[in-house]
């Protein structure tokens, strides 16, 4: 149940990352970090997430960089908004899956406020950007009292709502793996209405050699407690020529590999059945555009 | 009179600019000196429970709390937040069995969100903090979520006056066999060549008006109870509050604030009783109560869900020999509209086709869901879902074109209307069907989509409906209007009809401007409940029809007085006088004329010449008045056509196009009529595709917010073509018929039938979600 009144908290407004780390260490487990606020403030109103401190990143210089460097990949600062992805030509060019996820993400108003990092840190299985990022391959840069460490996105989500980030760490950057001219990727999702949280989302990254898939990464959301890599299904694609028959096998394998549940947005039965359909379609979409 | 200049024109809505720019003042925007804030503490964790102990002591001690009120601290009178009792005769109310069963604060929780107590504090924050310190100890009771559950013999009885938890059935005294209809259904059904029988499940859908419920109330030092509210029936809520708090009506100042959408949710009272009770406890200080969006689902009414059983018997040539139907509605925790909706649901059914015999049974049962009540269409979308699908099933089996069948068997002019005994005054449904079918390409698409095999399959469907313009003779149809002529000839139009956003005030002004032959911008509408006379509110698609009728009559009264005075001043017979361009002119001698402005001015500024004792005109300010009771309900008909595309791999349904042809009689404001049809279609598509209020086994609402209660957004809406069929009704003022309530009705059946056409599967449960479609395709 929501409230019309914002809960009581102290607002912390550090001016640099070092001060953020110090405050996070000082008030361990008592701080919510505010960047876009599209999740945090809603959760505060509905009493699910009340911490005595809210630490805003708004006064910090930097953390808003969005840079693509060939040979290295895409770097997304912690304060980069989802809408910024849509304005960066290299995102559309090199990371179609991420671009398409951002394009379908929530509403224009929310895209203008929500950060890409926030979507990853929320550790929701329904996160659209999270799904694309998992398929593309990435590292999360965490900065703590002892310096920086990089966590692979495959290891970042521990369980629903829980990540590898420690209470005294700030997630400062996302590093998306580089792509090449043989890389193709795509994202699709199913929702109840156009502007909605996904009831199923899928992203793929394929390394292609003509019609043959050399390597595949498949990420699927809303079919487990966190966004899932479908590694068994990926193996069917690796080294295989993309054909209608193969895609049927891939679809069947996906249905076996997912572990969906019933919730307000859909049913386990439905999600299992359409997981294969959407995966087949997203592969076709990725290959068609490569 | 002048040639009409406003009626028939798409005049922009009067309130559009201030609403679009955020300037409109809603109740939530009010900020009065010394204002306090009220918080209604609701039961969150139980849907059925007894309050064993209520401990307000800790809440009362929170600094800034002014007062805490438990059930015993407010009036013990029970009430019915609906207002049917004020719109039907006392005798009829008794026969229908309407009861008052609501308390301001209760110790017997009948649904999640029932109000337990109230907190009054210096700020909204303090009131919320104190609310969290209220301690309530409950004894949980078994929860009944459907009529089937609560009607079981061992179920706890909600109200001793309603055994078996049956809040309503059609009363035997009026409807022998507790059924509405005609003929011997059993005998006729036996003659049928084919019989089609099905039980349909209707969802609990919410109005989702944009404005959340907000109120301010103040018991002032003159002993008046002031209540600012956006109710859609102020002149019914005013006497309801007067009765609840033992005050004469003259001591209840009901202030109508801007209404941010109604759709029936504001039909009667919602939290006016709680807000006023709090204000009575702190005389002299205004108390503001604002609900959250989540509370809207818990504290206000929805459309009636339920099971709709229907059985249609036909001859091989399509003749509908008999129809048998029963709607078992869940009325939720309290009575409110338990009689009204199950009755009218059958009216639309019996009003539609020329069955050989028909028998409709309408019942309502208490459950532990939030109360059901009025929602635009009032039972008609439910009937549309069941009736129009069973008709199509019969047409398919008999290989008869659904449009042709409807043209042959729909009721028309002179046939018994939705109220048996009151014949339809006109019917343009054939033209609606013909023009609609042409616009969507019915014949071509029907044939083209007959045998599809691909992943994506298309279908087209049709549905028809009948509705009403005001609910005469079932309801007290009465609206008063006063037209005050200012001394400069400009006008103040005093009327109690609400404008919920449908544009009724714009339309009433258009009517008045033409009736008086003057510009709209010299007319002001005064919606003041002290100044204006009686009206039963904006509902039942009555405001333009009945309110417009009152405006015309009041304007005629003004013109009569103007002519009388001109006759005296000019020395010309009244019969020889006519209106021309805001002047009264003698037909026989055009030089003999007086301007309306002159007559009005001299009536107010009336001086006696001391020299000769003569006055400069006839004294007295002119006011026209009408207390209008319409003689009929000029029902509109309509035909809707839908084209859909279904993804057979995901079960997703995309509505590609709707064509809505509506029998409007005459459109006063075509743009407003189109807006009503398009907005209604949005609600209908929500009901058929995505919208449903869900509860868990404990009776707690699972989706009381827009996070999980999904209305269609702009991108989800199809292309909509509206066709206004104008065949003026012979009885209606200006030939007009209604549109507002008709909007959400037949896109329901048309979409369902289109899906059925695409897949060859009839869906008996709404909403038709991808999950349900895929499940059906798998079977």
PDB file of N, CA and C in Angstrom, chain A residues 1-6 8 42 45-47 50 189-197 199 248 255 262-278 280-281 284, chain B residues 39 44 112 124-125 128-129 132 290-295 298 455-456 647 649-652 690 692 694 702-704 706-716 770-771 774-775 778:
ATOM      1  N   UNK A   1       0.854  -1.202   0.000  1.00  0.00           N
ATOM      2  CA  UNK A   1       0.000   0.000   0.000  1.00  0.00           C
ATOM      3  C   UNK A   1       0.882   1.241   0.000  1.00  0.00           C
ATOM      4  N   UNK A   2       0.547   2.161  -0.814  1.00  0.00           N
ATOM      5  CA  UNK A   2       1.394   3.348  -0.879  1.00  0.00           C
ATOM      6  C   UNK A   2       0.928   4.390   0.129  1.00  0.00           C
ATOM      7  N   UNK A   3       1.632   5.461   0.141  1.00  0.00           N
ATOM      8  CA  UNK A   3       1.360   6.515   1.095  1.00  0.00           C
ATOM      9  C   UNK A   3       1.422   7.818   0.326  1.00  0.00           C
ATOM     10  N   UNK A   4       0.789   8.860   0.849  1.00  0.00           N
ATOM     11  CA  UNK A   4       0.914  10.165   0.210  1.00  0.00           C
ATOM     12  C   UNK A   4       2.099  10.937   0.787  1.00  0.00           C
ATOM     13  N   UNK A   5       2.746  10.347   1.772  1.00  0.00           N
ATOM     14  CA  UNK A   5       3.789  11.064   2.491  1.00  0.00           C
ATOM     15  C   UNK A   5       5.121  10.352   2.317  1.00  0.00           C
ATOM     16  N   UNK A   6       6.125  11.098   1.910  1.00  0.00           N
ATOM     17  CA  UNK A   6       7.459  10.522   1.757  1.00  0.00           C
ATOM     18  C   UNK A   6       8.020  10.204   3.142  1.00  0.00           C
ATOM     19  N   UNK A   8      10.561   9.621   6.331  1.00  0.00           N
ATOM     20  CA  UNK A   8      11.637  10.466   6.859  1.00  0.00           C
ATOM     21  C   UNK A   8      12.996   9.844   6.534  1.00  0.00           C
ATOM     22  N   UNK A  42       9.666   5.221  -5.607  1.00  0.00           N
ATOM     23  CA  UNK A  42       8.423   4.450  -5.607  1.00  0.00           C
ATOM     24  C   UNK A  42       8.457   3.436  -4.467  1.00  0.00           C
ATOM     25  N   UNK A  45       7.872   5.022  -1.120  1.00  0.00           N
ATOM     26  CA  UNK A  45       6.460   5.322  -0.873  1.00  0.00           C
ATOM     27  C   UNK A  45       5.681   4.083  -0.474  1.00  0.00           C
ATOM     28  N   UNK A  46       6.046   2.971  -1.044  1.00  0.00           N
ATOM     29  CA  UNK A  46       5.268   1.782  -0.702  1.00  0.00           C
ATOM     30  C   UNK A  46       5.923   0.968   0.412  1.00  0.00           C
ATOM     31  N   UNK A  47       6.817   1.627   1.141  1.00  0.00           N
ATOM     32  CA  UNK A  47       7.310   1.087   2.406  1.00  0.00           C
ATOM     33  C   UNK A  47       8.114  -0.193   2.269  1.00  0.00           C
ATOM     34  N   UNK A  50      12.906   1.366   3.259  1.00  0.00           N
ATOM     35  CA  UNK A  50      13.090   2.593   4.030  1.00  0.00           C
ATOM     36  C   UNK A  50      14.437   2.536   4.728  1.00  0.00           C
ATOM     37  N   UNK A 189      10.653  -8.196 -26.234  1.00  0.00           N
ATOM     38  CA  UNK A 189       9.984  -8.459 -24.958  1.00  0.00           C
ATOM     39  C   UNK A 189       8.486  -8.605 -25.169  1.00  0.00           C
ATOM     40  N   UNK A 190       7.830  -9.184 -24.176  1.00  0.00           N
ATOM     41  CA  UNK A 190       6.374  -9.271 -24.163  1.00  0.00           C
ATOM     42  C   UNK A 190       5.876  -8.510 -22.948  1.00  0.00           C
ATOM     43  N   UNK A 191       4.833  -7.727 -23.162  1.00  0.00           N
ATOM     44  CA  UNK A 191       4.239  -6.967 -22.064  1.00  0.00           C
ATOM     45  C   UNK A 191       2.722  -7.073 -22.165  1.00  0.00           C
ATOM     46  N   UNK A 192       2.034  -6.645 -21.107  1.00  0.00           N
ATOM     47  CA  UNK A 192       0.568  -6.675 -21.147  1.00  0.00           C
ATOM     48  C   UNK A 192       0.031  -5.548 -22.017  1.00  0.00           C
ATOM     49  N   UNK A 193       0.634  -4.357 -21.846  1.00  0.00           N
ATOM     50  CA  UNK A 193       0.327  -3.223 -22.717  1.00  0.00           C
ATOM     51  C   UNK A 193       1.674  -2.649 -23.132  1.00  0.00           C
ATOM     52  N   UNK A 194       1.655  -1.720 -24.061  1.00  0.00           N
ATOM     53  CA  UNK A 194       2.924  -1.245 -24.604  1.00  0.00           C
ATOM     54  C   UNK A 194       3.849  -0.689 -23.513  1.00  0.00           C
ATOM     55  N   UNK A 195       3.304   0.166 -22.663  1.00  0.00           N
ATOM     56  CA  UNK A 195       4.131   0.758 -21.612  1.00  0.00           C
ATOM     57  C   UNK A 195       3.968  -0.073 -20.346  1.00  0.00           C
ATOM     58  N   UNK A 196       4.899  -0.953 -20.100  1.00  0.00           N
ATOM     59  CA  UNK A 196       4.718  -1.906 -19.007  1.00  0.00           C
ATOM     60  C   UNK A 196       6.063  -2.539 -18.676  1.00  0.00           C
ATOM     61  N   UNK A 197       6.078  -3.155 -17.502  1.00  0.00           N
ATOM     62  CA  UNK A 197       7.209  -3.993 -17.123  1.00  0.00           C
ATOM     63  C   UNK A 197       7.093  -5.289 -17.945  1.00  0.00           C
ATOM     64  N   UNK A 199       6.858  -9.042 -19.169  1.00  0.00           N
ATOM     65  CA  UNK A 199       6.502 -10.325 -18.567  1.00  0.00           C
ATOM     66  C   UNK A 199       7.428 -11.406 -19.091  1.00  0.00           C
ATOM     67  N   UNK A 248      13.932 -24.362 -34.269  1.00  0.00           N
ATOM     68  CA  UNK A 248      12.929 -25.160 -33.566  1.00  0.00           C
ATOM     69  C   UNK A 248      13.551 -25.877 -32.376  1.00  0.00           C
ATOM     70  N   UNK A 255      12.662 -23.721 -23.684  1.00  0.00           N
ATOM     71  CA  UNK A 255      11.498 -24.071 -22.844  1.00  0.00           C
ATOM     72  C   UNK A 255      11.914 -25.004 -21.708  1.00  0.00           C
ATOM     73  N   UNK A 262       4.419 -18.197 -11.656  1.00  0.00           N
ATOM     74  CA  UNK A 262       3.181 -17.416 -11.832  1.00  0.00           C
ATOM     75  C   UNK A 262       3.332 -16.111 -11.080  1.00  0.00           C
ATOM     76  N   UNK A 263       2.916 -15.006 -11.677  1.00  0.00           N
ATOM     77  CA  UNK A 263       2.803 -13.764 -10.904  1.00  0.00           C
ATOM     78  C   UNK A 263       1.689 -12.932 -11.521  1.00  0.00           C
ATOM     79  N   UNK A 264       1.604 -11.676 -11.097  1.00  0.00           N
ATOM     80  CA  UNK A 264       0.492 -10.849 -11.559  1.00  0.00           C
ATOM     81  C   UNK A 264       0.571 -10.568 -13.066  1.00  0.00           C
ATOM     82  N   UNK A 265       1.765 -10.649 -13.619  1.00  0.00           N
ATOM     83  CA  UNK A 265       1.905 -10.277 -15.027  1.00  0.00           C
ATOM     84  C   UNK A 265       1.661 -11.436 -15.985  1.00  0.00           C
ATOM     85  N   UNK A 266       1.898 -12.656 -15.525  1.00  0.00           N
ATOM     86  CA  UNK A 266       1.691 -13.797 -16.417  1.00  0.00           C
ATOM     87  C   UNK A 266       1.733 -15.093 -15.609  1.00  0.00           C
ATOM     88  N   UNK A 267       1.751 -16.202 -16.334  1.00  0.00           N
ATOM     89  CA  UNK A 267       1.802 -17.507 -15.676  1.00  0.00           C
ATOM     90  C   UNK A 267       3.082 -18.229 -16.069  1.00  0.00           C
ATOM     91  N   UNK A 268       3.485 -19.176 -15.243  1.00  0.00           N
ATOM     92  CA  UNK A 268       4.668 -19.979 -15.540  1.00  0.00           C
ATOM     93  C   UNK A 268       4.462 -20.752 -16.842  1.00  0.00           C
ATOM     94  N   UNK A 269       3.274 -21.301 -16.977  1.00  0.00           N
ATOM     95  CA  UNK A 269       2.952 -22.103 -18.152  1.00  0.00           C
ATOM     96  C   UNK A 269       3.106 -21.273 -19.433  1.00  0.00           C
ATOM     97  N   UNK A 270       2.562 -20.066 -19.411  1.00  0.00           N
ATOM     98  CA  UNK A 270       2.628 -19.202 -20.587  1.00  0.00           C
ATOM     99  C   UNK A 270       4.071 -18.807 -20.887  1.00  0.00           C
ATOM    100  N   UNK A 271       4.776 -18.416 -19.839  1.00  0.00           N
ATOM    101  CA  UNK A 271       6.160 -17.967 -20.043  1.00  0.00           C
ATOM    102  C   UNK A 271       7.015 -19.082 -20.631  1.00  0.00           C
ATOM    103  N   UNK A 272       6.797 -20.276 -20.124  1.00  0.00           N
ATOM    104  CA  UNK A 272       7.579 -21.400 -20.631  1.00  0.00           C
ATOM    105  C   UNK A 272       7.287 -21.598 -22.119  1.00  0.00           C
ATOM    106  N   UNK A 273       6.012 -21.528 -22.456  1.00  0.00           N
ATOM    107  CA  UNK A 273       5.661 -21.799 -23.849  1.00  0.00           C
ATOM    108  C   UNK A 273       6.197 -20.715 -24.795  1.00  0.00           C
ATOM    109  N   UNK A 274       6.061 -19.444 -24.398  1.00  0.00           N
ATOM    110  CA  UNK A 274       6.464 -18.392 -25.344  1.00  0.00           C
ATOM    111  C   UNK A 274       7.966 -18.118 -25.304  1.00  0.00           C
ATOM    112  N   UNK A 275       8.663 -18.644 -24.281  1.00  0.00           N
ATOM    113  CA  UNK A 275      10.103 -18.378 -24.206  1.00  0.00           C
ATOM    114  C   UNK A 275      10.791 -18.827 -25.489  1.00  0.00           C
ATOM    115  N   UNK A 276      10.428 -20.000 -25.969  1.00  0.00           N
ATOM    116  CA  UNK A 276      11.033 -20.521 -27.192  1.00  0.00           C
ATOM    117  C   UNK A 276      10.641 -19.702 -28.413  1.00  0.00           C
ATOM    118  N   UNK A 277       9.388 -19.298 -28.451  1.00  0.00           N
ATOM    119  CA  UNK A 277       8.884 -18.518 -29.594  1.00  0.00           C
ATOM    120  C   UNK A 277       9.643 -17.206 -29.710  1.00  0.00           C
ATOM    121  N   UNK A 278       9.759 -16.516 -28.590  1.00  0.00           N
ATOM    122  CA  UNK A 278      10.398 -15.196 -28.613  1.00  0.00           C
ATOM    123  C   UNK A 278      11.894 -15.340 -28.872  1.00  0.00           C
ATOM    124  N   UNK A 280      13.315 -17.646 -30.686  1.00  0.00           N
ATOM    125  CA  UNK A 280      13.415 -17.905 -32.124  1.00  0.00           C
ATOM    126  C   UNK A 280      13.293 -16.583 -32.892  1.00  0.00           C
ATOM    127  N   UNK A 281      12.333 -15.780 -32.508  1.00  0.00           N
ATOM    128  CA  UNK A 281      12.112 -14.519 -33.230  1.00  0.00           C
ATOM    129  C   UNK A 281      13.274 -13.545 -33.041  1.00  0.00           C
ATOM    130  N   UNK A 284      16.160 -14.562 -35.205  1.00  0.00           N
ATOM    131  CA  UNK A 284      15.868 -14.194 -36.603  1.00  0.00           C
ATOM    132  C   UNK A 284      16.082 -12.700 -36.821  1.00  0.00           C
TER     133      UNK A 284
ATOM    134  N   UNK B  39      -7.216  11.469   7.970  1.00  0.00           N
ATOM    135  CA  UNK B  39      -6.733  10.208   7.391  1.00  0.00           C
ATOM    136  C   UNK B  39      -7.716   9.120   7.800  1.00  0.00           C
ATOM    137  N   UNK B  44      -6.190  -3.213   6.322  1.00  0.00           N
ATOM    138  CA  UNK B  44      -5.353  -3.570   5.179  1.00  0.00           C
ATOM    139  C   UNK B  44      -5.184  -5.069   5.018  1.00  0.00           C
ATOM    140  N   UNK B 112     -11.389  -5.723   2.301  1.00  0.00           N
ATOM    141  CA  UNK B 112     -10.125  -5.031   2.551  1.00  0.00           C
ATOM    142  C   UNK B 112     -10.329  -3.561   2.230  1.00  0.00           C
ATOM    143  N   UNK B 124      -0.804  16.419   6.951  1.00  0.00           N
ATOM    144  CA  UNK B 124      -1.061  15.094   6.389  1.00  0.00           C
ATOM    145  C   UNK B 124       0.000  14.101   6.889  1.00  0.00           C
ATOM    146  N   UNK B 125       1.234  14.578   7.027  1.00  0.00           N
ATOM    147  CA  UNK B 125       2.320  13.724   7.514  1.00  0.00           C
ATOM    148  C   UNK B 125       2.002  13.210   8.917  1.00  0.00           C
ATOM    149  N   UNK B 128      -0.682  10.619   8.965  1.00  0.00           N
ATOM    150  CA  UNK B 128      -0.208   9.298   8.526  1.00  0.00           C
ATOM    151  C   UNK B 128       0.620   8.607   9.592  1.00  0.00           C
ATOM    152  N   UNK B 129       1.466   9.385  10.242  1.00  0.00           N
ATOM    153  CA  UNK B 129       2.287   8.795  11.309  1.00  0.00           C
ATOM    154  C   UNK B 129       1.378   8.250  12.414  1.00  0.00           C
ATOM    155  N   UNK B 132      -0.378   5.016  11.607  1.00  0.00           N
ATOM    156  CA  UNK B 132       0.440   3.811  11.762  1.00  0.00           C
ATOM    157  C   UNK B 132       0.498   3.358  13.226  1.00  0.00           C
ATOM    158  N   UNK B 290      -7.554  13.128   1.448  1.00  0.00           N
ATOM    159  CA  UNK B 290      -7.123  12.748   0.107  1.00  0.00           C
ATOM    160  C   UNK B 290      -6.784  11.274   0.086  1.00  0.00           C
ATOM    161  N   UNK B 291      -7.346  10.570  -0.881  1.00  0.00           N
ATOM    162  CA  UNK B 291      -7.069   9.143  -0.994  1.00  0.00           C
ATOM    163  C   UNK B 291      -5.907   8.907  -1.954  1.00  0.00           C
ATOM    164  N   UNK B 292      -5.220   7.820  -1.738  1.00  0.00           N
ATOM    165  CA  UNK B 292      -4.196   7.424  -2.711  1.00  0.00           C
ATOM    166  C   UNK B 292      -4.884   6.679  -3.855  1.00  0.00           C
ATOM    167  N   UNK B 293      -4.146   6.505  -4.935  1.00  0.00           N
ATOM    168  CA  UNK B 293      -4.690   5.726  -6.052  1.00  0.00           C
ATOM    169  C   UNK B 293      -4.985   4.298  -5.591  1.00  0.00           C
ATOM    170  N   UNK B 294      -4.121   3.748  -4.752  1.00  0.00           N
ATOM    171  CA  UNK B 294      -4.331   2.369  -4.290  1.00  0.00           C
ATOM    172  C   UNK B 294      -5.639   2.246  -3.503  1.00  0.00           C
ATOM    173  N   UNK B 295      -5.959   3.270  -2.731  1.00  0.00           N
ATOM    174  CA  UNK B 295      -7.197   3.240  -1.947  1.00  0.00           C
ATOM    175  C   UNK B 295      -8.430   3.250  -2.845  1.00  0.00           C
ATOM    176  N   UNK B 298      -9.828  -0.005  -3.261  1.00  0.00           N
ATOM    177  CA  UNK B 298     -10.345  -0.623  -2.039  1.00  0.00           C
ATOM    178  C   UNK B 298     -11.602   0.065  -1.546  1.00  0.00           C
ATOM    179  N   UNK B 455       0.733 -17.879 -38.780  1.00  0.00           N
ATOM    180  CA  UNK B 455       0.970 -17.570 -37.367  1.00  0.00           C
ATOM    181  C   UNK B 455       0.060 -16.435 -36.919  1.00  0.00           C
ATOM    182  N   UNK B 456      -0.042 -15.406 -37.753  1.00  0.00           N
ATOM    183  CA  UNK B 456      -0.902 -14.278 -37.396  1.00  0.00           C
ATOM    184  C   UNK B 456      -2.199 -14.368 -38.179  1.00  0.00           C
ATOM    185  N   UNK B 647      -1.784 -13.274 -32.716  1.00  0.00           N
ATOM    186  CA  UNK B 647      -0.522 -14.009 -32.885  1.00  0.00           C
ATOM    187  C   UNK B 647      -0.732 -15.382 -32.249  1.00  0.00           C
ATOM    188  N   UNK B 649       1.209 -17.803 -31.879  1.00  0.00           N
ATOM    189  CA  UNK B 649       2.336 -18.354 -31.116  1.00  0.00           C
ATOM    190  C   UNK B 649       2.468 -17.721 -29.730  1.00  0.00           C
ATOM    191  N   UNK B 650       1.997 -16.470 -29.597  1.00  0.00           N
ATOM    192  CA  UNK B 650       2.098 -15.793 -28.297  1.00  0.00           C
ATOM    193  C   UNK B 650       0.729 -15.521 -27.684  1.00  0.00           C
ATOM    194  N   UNK B 651      -0.320 -15.690 -28.459  1.00  0.00           N
ATOM    195  CA  UNK B 651      -1.669 -15.414 -27.958  1.00  0.00           C
ATOM    196  C   UNK B 651      -2.011 -13.935 -27.887  1.00  0.00           C
ATOM    197  N   UNK B 652      -1.134 -13.110 -28.378  1.00  0.00           N
ATOM    198  CA  UNK B 652      -1.391 -11.671 -28.280  1.00  0.00           C
ATOM    199  C   UNK B 652      -2.437 -11.218 -29.297  1.00  0.00           C
ATOM    200  N   UNK B 690      -7.415  -6.470 -21.161  1.00  0.00           N
ATOM    201  CA  UNK B 690      -6.366  -6.408 -20.134  1.00  0.00           C
ATOM    202  C   UNK B 690      -6.829  -6.156 -18.703  1.00  0.00           C
ATOM    203  N   UNK B 692      -8.564  -6.219 -15.085  1.00  0.00           N
ATOM    204  CA  UNK B 692      -9.258  -7.071 -14.119  1.00  0.00           C
ATOM    205  C   UNK B 692      -8.662  -6.838 -12.740  1.00  0.00           C
ATOM    206  N   UNK B 694      -7.790  -8.232  -9.287  1.00  0.00           N
ATOM    207  CA  UNK B 694      -7.561  -9.601  -8.807  1.00  0.00           C
ATOM    208  C   UNK B 694      -7.372  -9.623  -7.293  1.00  0.00           C
ATOM    209  N   UNK B 702      -4.704  -7.815  -5.275  1.00  0.00           N
ATOM    210  CA  UNK B 702      -3.349  -8.034  -5.754  1.00  0.00           C
ATOM    211  C   UNK B 702      -2.867  -6.947  -6.702  1.00  0.00           C
ATOM    212  N   UNK B 703      -3.771  -6.150  -7.217  1.00  0.00           N
ATOM    213  CA  UNK B 703      -3.330  -5.181  -8.225  1.00  0.00           C
ATOM    214  C   UNK B 703      -4.063  -3.853  -8.113  1.00  0.00           C
ATOM    215  N   UNK B 704      -4.064  -3.282  -6.904  1.00  0.00           N
ATOM    216  CA  UNK B 704      -4.724  -1.995  -6.749  1.00  0.00           C
ATOM    217  C   UNK B 704      -3.783  -0.827  -7.069  1.00  0.00           C
ATOM    218  N   UNK B 706      -1.732   1.097 -10.863  1.00  0.00           N
ATOM    219  CA  UNK B 706      -1.512   0.970 -12.309  1.00  0.00           C
ATOM    220  C   UNK B 706      -0.273   0.134 -12.637  1.00  0.00           C
ATOM    221  N   UNK B 707       0.490  -0.259 -11.611  1.00  0.00           N
ATOM    222  CA  UNK B 707       1.610  -1.160 -11.863  1.00  0.00           C
ATOM    223  C   UNK B 707       1.101  -2.479 -12.433  1.00  0.00           C
ATOM    224  N   UNK B 708       0.022  -2.957 -11.857  1.00  0.00           N
ATOM    225  CA  UNK B 708      -0.468  -4.268 -12.277  1.00  0.00           C
ATOM    226  C   UNK B 708      -1.929  -4.285 -12.717  1.00  0.00           C
ATOM    227  N   UNK B 709      -2.589  -3.139 -12.708  1.00  0.00           N
ATOM    228  CA  UNK B 709      -3.916  -3.045 -13.313  1.00  0.00           C
ATOM    229  C   UNK B 709      -3.696  -2.277 -14.603  1.00  0.00           C
ATOM    230  N   UNK B 710      -3.777  -2.969 -15.722  1.00  0.00           N
ATOM    231  CA  UNK B 710      -3.307  -2.363 -16.964  1.00  0.00           C
ATOM    232  C   UNK B 710      -4.433  -1.842 -17.840  1.00  0.00           C
ATOM    233  N   UNK B 711      -4.446  -0.524 -17.982  1.00  0.00           N
ATOM    234  CA  UNK B 711      -5.307   0.096 -18.998  1.00  0.00           C
ATOM    235  C   UNK B 711      -4.472   0.215 -20.276  1.00  0.00           C
ATOM    236  N   UNK B 712      -5.144   0.259 -21.401  1.00  0.00           N
ATOM    237  CA  UNK B 712      -4.417   0.438 -22.648  1.00  0.00           C
ATOM    238  C   UNK B 712      -3.864   1.869 -22.709  1.00  0.00           C
ATOM    239  N   UNK B 713      -2.677   1.986 -23.255  1.00  0.00           N
ATOM    240  CA  UNK B 713      -2.094   3.302 -23.461  1.00  0.00           C
ATOM    241  C   UNK B 713      -2.308   3.757 -24.892  1.00  0.00           C
ATOM    242  N   UNK B 714      -1.828   4.953 -25.212  1.00  0.00           N
ATOM    243  CA  UNK B 714      -2.058   5.500 -26.553  1.00  0.00           C
ATOM    244  C   UNK B 714      -1.568   4.577 -27.669  1.00  0.00           C
ATOM    245  N   UNK B 715      -0.409   3.952 -27.473  1.00  0.00           N
ATOM    246  CA  UNK B 715       0.157   3.100 -28.526  1.00  0.00           C
ATOM    247  C   UNK B 715      -0.682   1.834 -28.732  1.00  0.00           C
ATOM    248  N   UNK B 716      -1.367   1.426 -27.677  1.00  0.00           N
ATOM    249  CA  UNK B 716      -2.160   0.191 -27.758  1.00  0.00           C
ATOM    250  C   UNK B 716      -3.495   0.390 -28.468  1.00  0.00           C
ATOM    251  N   UNK B 770      -3.422 -12.903 -23.482  1.00  0.00           N
ATOM    252  CA  UNK B 770      -2.607 -13.838 -24.275  1.00  0.00           C
ATOM    253  C   UNK B 770      -2.513 -15.199 -23.591  1.00  0.00           C
ATOM    254  N   UNK B 771      -2.467 -15.196 -22.252  1.00  0.00           N
ATOM    255  CA  UNK B 771      -2.385 -16.458 -21.522  1.00  0.00           C
ATOM    256  C   UNK B 771      -3.615 -17.319 -21.815  1.00  0.00           C
ATOM    257  N   UNK B 774      -3.605 -18.502 -25.610  1.00  0.00           N
ATOM    258  CA  UNK B 774      -2.656 -19.579 -25.901  1.00  0.00           C
ATOM    259  C   UNK B 774      -3.137 -20.902 -25.301  1.00  0.00           C
ATOM    260  N   UNK B 775      -3.696 -20.790 -24.097  1.00  0.00           N
ATOM    261  CA  UNK B 775      -4.217 -21.991 -23.445  1.00  0.00           C
ATOM    262  C   UNK B 775      -5.328 -22.608 -24.296  1.00  0.00           C
ATOM    263  N   UNK B 778      -3.990 -24.288 -27.356  1.00  0.00           N
ATOM    264  CA  UNK B 778      -3.321 -25.547 -27.070  1.00  0.00           C
ATOM    265  C   UNK B 778      -4.300 -26.701 -26.912  1.00  0.00           C
TER     266      UNK B 778
END
